[in-house]
């Protein structure tokens, strides 16, 4: 498996115009320079429209309709959050953890707040013989996630559930999961009002975590133990400077022990491993 940092160092990232052109022409970056491309009138019109959308702040990924995650394509539009490079760390760490600790048996995994399905699909692609459930509150997001699962040939390996966290579709699933992995919304709503223009194009429901950015951590940490097996793990992506506040939540909950904290490439605490106790 090529890790995120290795991919980033392998070659210089494409410029935005290159991304738009390769999408428009359905070609590789190298083809832009190896071949003599000439845009017809229709293509010129489409490219002009793309550039205008970008000038207004719309993310390139929404304009092209795709992004890359863990080395494979993920369809995205304004129904789902654009997967971030930091989330590859969450996925890589989860895959390695499962290989190191659960290689001898089949396990049950829940991807909570699945969005585009990027986490569940990555796990299904890299881990065989496990049962994966992916849930989201948004039926529109789940439509995209199902499309992405089919496009990556893992549609038969993932069960999709529409649910507000654990409210629907989890009847009879008590103590079912060995691992729950989640990249929840974790931005303060006040930060959203002053965020980059690009964030305004993404679904607020996938970003807004209330006044302090901790709303979903409080809910997930309090509710997840019911659905985890004994000594099961909750693996979470966290935001900048949130670790101490999450430790306080854990202190009140008393149902998890913090076993590991993983930093991202900017030396920011990004992924936490919580083991169920009691």
Short mmCIF file of C-alpha atoms in Angstrom, two decimals:
data_model
loop_
_atom_site.label_atom_id
_atom_site.label_comp_id
_atom_site.label_asym_id
_atom_site.label_seq_id
_atom_site.Cartn_x
_atom_site.Cartn_y
_atom_site.Cartn_z
CA UNK A 1 0.00 0.00 0.00
CA UNK A 2 1.38 3.40 -0.99
CA UNK A 3 0.80 5.75 1.90
CA UNK A 4 -0.49 9.30 1.56
CA UNK A 5 2.84 11.00 2.15
CA UNK A 6 4.61 8.67 -0.31
CA UNK A 7 2.04 9.47 -2.98
CA UNK A 8 2.39 13.17 -2.31
CA UNK A 9 6.17 12.96 -2.72
CA UNK A 10 6.03 10.76 -5.80
CA UNK A 11 5.25 13.63 -8.15
CA UNK A 12 4.29 17.27 -8.05
CA UNK A 13 0.54 17.77 -7.69
CA UNK A 14 -1.36 18.84 -10.77
CA UNK A 15 -2.26 22.48 -11.14
CA UNK A 16 -5.95 23.31 -11.04
CA UNK A 17 -5.99 23.94 -14.78
CA UNK A 18 -4.35 20.57 -15.41
CA UNK A 19 -6.97 18.91 -13.23
CA UNK A 20 -9.77 20.57 -15.17
CA UNK A 21 -8.21 19.71 -18.53
CA UNK A 22 -7.55 16.06 -17.69
CA UNK A 23 -11.15 15.78 -16.51
CA UNK A 24 -12.52 17.50 -19.60
CA UNK A 25 -10.40 15.48 -22.04
CA UNK A 26 -10.52 12.25 -20.02
CA UNK A 27 -6.78 11.83 -20.25
CA UNK A 28 -3.69 11.53 -18.07
CA UNK A 29 -1.57 14.47 -17.06
CA UNK A 30 1.31 13.26 -19.24
CA UNK A 31 -1.01 13.20 -22.27
CA UNK A 32 -1.49 16.95 -22.00
CA UNK A 33 2.14 17.43 -22.97
CA UNK A 34 2.82 14.29 -25.02
CA UNK A 35 0.00 14.86 -27.46
CA UNK A 36 -1.16 17.78 -29.54
CA UNK A 37 -4.52 18.55 -28.00
CA UNK A 38 -6.80 21.02 -29.68
CA UNK A 39 -10.05 21.95 -27.98
CA UNK A 40 -13.14 22.14 -30.14
CA UNK A 41 -15.70 24.88 -29.61
CA UNK A 42 -17.82 22.79 -27.25
CA UNK A 43 -14.81 21.86 -25.12
CA UNK A 44 -13.69 25.48 -24.98
CA UNK A 45 -17.13 26.47 -23.77
CA UNK A 46 -17.10 23.78 -21.08
CA UNK A 47 -13.60 24.76 -19.93
CA UNK A 48 -14.64 28.41 -19.73
CA UNK A 49 -17.61 27.40 -17.59
CA UNK A 50 -15.33 25.32 -15.35
CA UNK A 51 -12.92 28.21 -14.88
CA UNK A 52 -15.76 30.59 -14.02
CA UNK A 53 -17.04 28.18 -11.39
CA UNK A 54 -13.55 27.97 -9.92
CA UNK A 55 -13.22 31.76 -9.86
CA UNK A 56 -16.34 31.84 -7.67
CA UNK A 57 -14.61 29.58 -5.17
CA UNK A 58 -16.22 26.25 -6.03
CA UNK A 59 -13.81 23.41 -5.21
CA UNK A 60 -12.09 21.79 -8.19
CA UNK A 61 -13.31 18.40 -6.99
CA UNK A 62 -16.94 19.44 -7.37
CA UNK A 63 -16.26 20.88 -10.80
CA UNK A 64 -14.62 17.69 -12.08
CA UNK A 65 -16.96 15.46 -10.06
CA UNK A 66 -14.13 13.36 -8.63
CA UNK A 67 -11.29 13.30 -6.15
CA UNK A 68 -8.60 10.76 -5.35
CA UNK A 69 -8.49 9.00 -2.01
CA UNK A 70 -6.04 6.26 -1.06
CA UNK A 71 -5.08 6.03 -4.73
CA UNK A 72 -8.56 5.38 -6.14
CA UNK A 73 -11.25 7.67 -7.58
CA UNK A 74 -14.15 8.87 -5.46
CA UNK A 75 -17.15 10.62 -6.97
CA UNK A 76 -18.07 13.81 -5.15
CA UNK A 77 -20.60 16.58 -5.57
CA UNK A 78 -22.31 19.04 -3.26
CA UNK A 79 -24.19 16.23 -1.53
CA UNK A 80 -21.01 15.04 0.21
CA UNK A 81 -17.93 16.40 1.93
CA UNK A 82 -14.75 16.22 -0.14
CA UNK A 83 -12.44 13.64 1.49
CA UNK A 84 -9.36 15.26 3.01
CA UNK A 85 -5.77 13.96 2.84
CA UNK A 86 -5.71 13.82 6.66
CA UNK A 87 -8.41 11.16 6.58
CA UNK A 88 -6.03 8.86 4.71
CA UNK A 89 -4.07 8.72 7.97
CA UNK A 90 -7.20 7.53 9.78
CA UNK A 91 -7.70 4.82 7.15
CA UNK A 92 -4.06 3.73 7.00
CA UNK A 93 -3.83 3.47 10.78
CA UNK A 94 -7.09 1.51 10.95
CA UNK A 95 -5.98 -0.94 8.27
CA UNK A 96 -2.64 -1.52 9.98
CA UNK A 97 -4.31 -1.93 13.37
CA UNK A 98 -6.72 -4.54 12.03
CA UNK A 99 -3.95 -6.45 10.27
CA UNK A 100 -1.86 -6.48 13.43
CA UNK A 101 -4.64 -7.44 15.84
CA UNK A 102 -7.45 -9.21 13.99
CA UNK A 103 -5.79 -11.08 11.12
CA UNK A 104 -6.84 -14.47 12.47
CA UNK A 105 -10.59 -13.90 12.34
CA UNK A 106 -13.42 -12.11 10.60
CA UNK A 107 -14.52 -8.93 12.34
CA UNK A 108 -17.43 -6.50 12.14
CA UNK A 109 -16.60 -2.88 11.29
CA UNK A 110 -18.83 0.20 11.33
CA UNK A 111 -17.95 3.34 9.38
CA UNK A 112 -20.06 5.99 11.08
CA UNK A 113 -20.81 9.22 9.15
CA UNK A 114 -19.63 7.57 5.93
CA UNK A 115 -20.34 10.50 3.58
CA UNK A 116 -18.94 9.61 0.15
CA UNK A 117 -18.06 6.15 1.47
CA UNK A 118 -14.33 6.75 1.14
CA UNK A 119 -13.42 5.15 4.47
CA UNK A 120 -15.63 2.06 4.14
CA UNK A 121 -14.55 1.53 0.54
CA UNK A 122 -10.87 1.82 1.48
CA UNK A 123 -11.31 -0.77 4.22
CA UNK A 124 -13.18 -3.10 1.86
CA UNK A 125 -10.47 -2.75 -0.79
CA UNK A 126 -7.58 -3.44 1.56
CA UNK A 127 -9.09 -5.93 4.01
CA UNK A 128 -10.76 -9.18 3.01
CA UNK A 129 -13.15 -11.38 4.92
CA UNK A 130 -14.65 -8.72 7.17
CA UNK A 131 -18.20 -7.41 7.50
CA UNK A 132 -18.46 -3.67 6.94
CA UNK A 133 -21.46 -1.46 7.70
CA UNK A 134 -21.46 2.19 6.60
CA UNK A 135 -24.04 4.66 7.90
CA UNK A 136 -24.96 8.29 7.36
CA UNK A 137 -27.83 10.61 8.24
CA UNK A 138 -28.05 11.82 4.62
CA UNK A 139 -29.82 9.66 2.06
CA UNK A 140 -28.22 11.79 -0.65
CA UNK A 141 -24.75 11.07 0.70
CA UNK A 142 -25.57 7.36 0.79
CA UNK A 143 -26.58 7.49 -2.88
CA UNK A 144 -23.07 8.75 -3.69
CA UNK A 145 -21.47 6.20 -1.35
CA UNK A 146 -23.28 3.34 -3.06
CA UNK A 147 -22.17 4.62 -6.47
CA UNK A 148 -18.59 4.80 -5.26
CA UNK A 149 -18.75 1.30 -3.80
CA UNK A 150 -20.01 -0.06 -7.12
CA UNK A 151 -17.39 1.86 -9.10
CA UNK A 152 -14.69 0.29 -6.92
CA UNK A 153 -16.22 -3.21 -7.06
CA UNK A 154 -16.89 -3.50 -3.33
CA UNK A 155 -20.67 -3.02 -3.36
CA UNK A 156 -21.17 -6.59 -2.10
CA UNK A 157 -18.81 -6.05 0.83
CA UNK A 158 -20.57 -3.07 2.44
CA UNK A 159 -24.03 -2.71 4.00
CA UNK A 160 -25.30 0.88 3.88
CA UNK A 161 -27.68 2.21 6.55
CA UNK A 162 -29.43 5.58 6.73
CA UNK A 163 -29.24 6.67 10.35
CA UNK A 164 -28.65 9.67 12.60
CA UNK A 165 -25.67 8.10 14.37
CA UNK A 166 -27.18 5.01 16.08
CA UNK A 167 -30.86 6.01 16.01
CA UNK A 168 -32.13 3.93 13.07
CA UNK A 169 -31.18 0.57 11.61
CA UNK A 170 -29.12 -0.61 14.57
CA UNK A 171 -31.80 -2.68 16.26
CA UNK A 172 -30.34 -6.04 17.24
CA UNK A 173 -26.80 -4.81 16.64
CA UNK A 174 -25.91 -4.37 20.31
CA UNK A 175 -22.35 -5.50 21.05
CA UNK A 176 -21.94 -6.34 17.37
CA UNK A 177 -18.94 -4.35 16.20
CA UNK A 178 -15.29 -5.03 16.87
CA UNK A 179 -14.35 -1.62 15.49
CA UNK A 180 -16.23 1.63 14.92
CA UNK A 181 -14.32 4.13 12.80
CA UNK A 182 -15.54 7.67 12.27
CA UNK A 183 -14.55 11.02 10.83
CA UNK A 184 -17.36 13.12 12.32
CA UNK A 185 -18.10 16.81 11.79
CA UNK A 186 -15.74 18.71 14.10
CA UNK A 187 -15.80 22.40 13.16
CA UNK A 188 -17.29 25.09 15.39
CA UNK A 189 -20.23 26.78 13.72
CA UNK A 190 -18.58 30.15 14.37
CA UNK A 191 -15.53 28.96 12.42
CA UNK A 192 -17.73 28.02 9.49
CA UNK A 193 -19.00 31.58 9.19
CA UNK A 194 -15.42 32.81 8.70
CA UNK A 195 -14.04 29.83 6.78
CA UNK A 196 -12.60 29.75 3.28
CA UNK A 197 -15.05 30.33 0.44
CA UNK A 198 -14.69 26.71 -0.69
CA UNK A 199 -16.28 25.40 2.52
CA UNK A 200 -19.49 27.27 1.69
CA UNK A 201 -20.02 24.83 -1.19
CA UNK A 202 -19.80 21.75 1.03
CA UNK A 203 -22.76 20.35 2.99
CA UNK A 204 -22.92 22.14 6.34
CA UNK A 205 -24.31 19.02 7.97
CA UNK A 206 -20.96 17.32 7.31
CA UNK A 207 -18.96 20.14 8.94
CA UNK A 208 -20.96 21.78 11.73
CA UNK A 209 -20.30 20.34 15.19
CA UNK A 210 -21.97 23.01 17.27
CA UNK A 211 -20.67 25.80 19.47
CA UNK A 212 -17.45 24.10 20.57
CA UNK A 213 -16.91 21.60 17.73
CA UNK A 214 -17.37 18.69 20.13
CA UNK A 215 -21.05 17.86 19.69
CA UNK A 216 -20.51 14.62 17.79
CA UNK A 217 -17.63 13.43 19.94
CA UNK A 218 -19.87 13.74 23.00
CA UNK A 219 -22.67 11.79 21.31
CA UNK A 220 -20.50 9.11 19.74
CA UNK A 221 -18.35 8.47 22.81
CA UNK A 222 -21.46 8.12 25.01
CA UNK A 223 -23.46 5.95 22.58
CA UNK A 224 -20.83 3.77 20.87
CA UNK A 225 -20.11 1.41 23.82
CA UNK A 226 -23.56 -0.14 23.45
CA UNK A 227 -22.68 -1.30 19.94
CA UNK A 228 -19.10 -2.41 20.55
CA UNK A 229 -18.01 -5.86 21.63
CA UNK A 230 -15.99 -6.30 24.79
CA UNK A 231 -12.59 -4.66 24.26
CA UNK A 232 -13.86 -3.20 20.98
CA UNK A 233 -12.29 -0.07 19.55
CA UNK A 234 -13.58 3.35 18.59
CA UNK A 235 -11.17 5.02 16.14
CA UNK A 236 -11.78 8.72 15.54
CA UNK A 237 -10.36 11.53 13.46
CA UNK A 238 -10.10 14.71 15.51
CA UNK A 239 -9.60 18.39 14.75
CA UNK A 240 -6.89 20.85 15.66
CA UNK A 241 -6.38 21.32 19.40
CA UNK A 242 -9.31 19.07 20.37
CA UNK A 243 -7.47 16.27 22.15
CA UNK A 244 -7.62 17.72 25.68
CA UNK A 245 -11.33 18.47 25.38
CA UNK A 246 -11.96 14.92 24.17
CA UNK A 247 -9.98 13.59 27.13
CA UNK A 248 -12.41 15.47 29.38
CA UNK A 249 -15.34 13.80 27.61
CA UNK A 250 -13.68 10.43 28.15
CA UNK A 251 -13.29 11.28 31.83
CA UNK A 252 -17.02 11.87 32.20
CA UNK A 253 -17.99 8.85 30.10
CA UNK A 254 -15.63 6.35 31.78
CA UNK A 255 -16.35 3.74 29.11
CA UNK A 256 -13.17 4.06 27.06
CA UNK A 257 -9.45 4.20 27.65
CA UNK A 258 -7.32 6.27 25.28
CA UNK A 259 -4.73 3.84 23.92
CA UNK A 260 -3.05 5.76 21.12
CA UNK A 261 -2.82 9.19 19.50
CA UNK A 262 -1.49 9.54 15.95
CA UNK A 263 -0.25 12.84 14.57
CA UNK A 264 -0.66 13.98 10.97
CA UNK A 265 2.07 15.24 8.63
CA UNK A 266 1.89 18.68 10.27
CA UNK A 267 2.48 17.18 13.73
CA UNK A 268 -1.16 17.79 14.72
CA UNK A 269 -3.03 15.20 16.80
CA UNK A 270 -5.31 13.64 14.19
CA UNK A 271 -6.38 10.08 15.06
CA UNK A 272 -7.24 8.53 18.42
CA UNK A 273 -7.74 4.89 19.37
CA UNK A 274 -10.21 4.30 22.20
CA UNK A 275 -10.68 0.83 23.73
CA UNK A 276 -13.97 -0.04 25.37
CA UNK A 277 -13.79 -0.87 29.07
CA UNK A 278 -16.41 -1.97 31.63
#
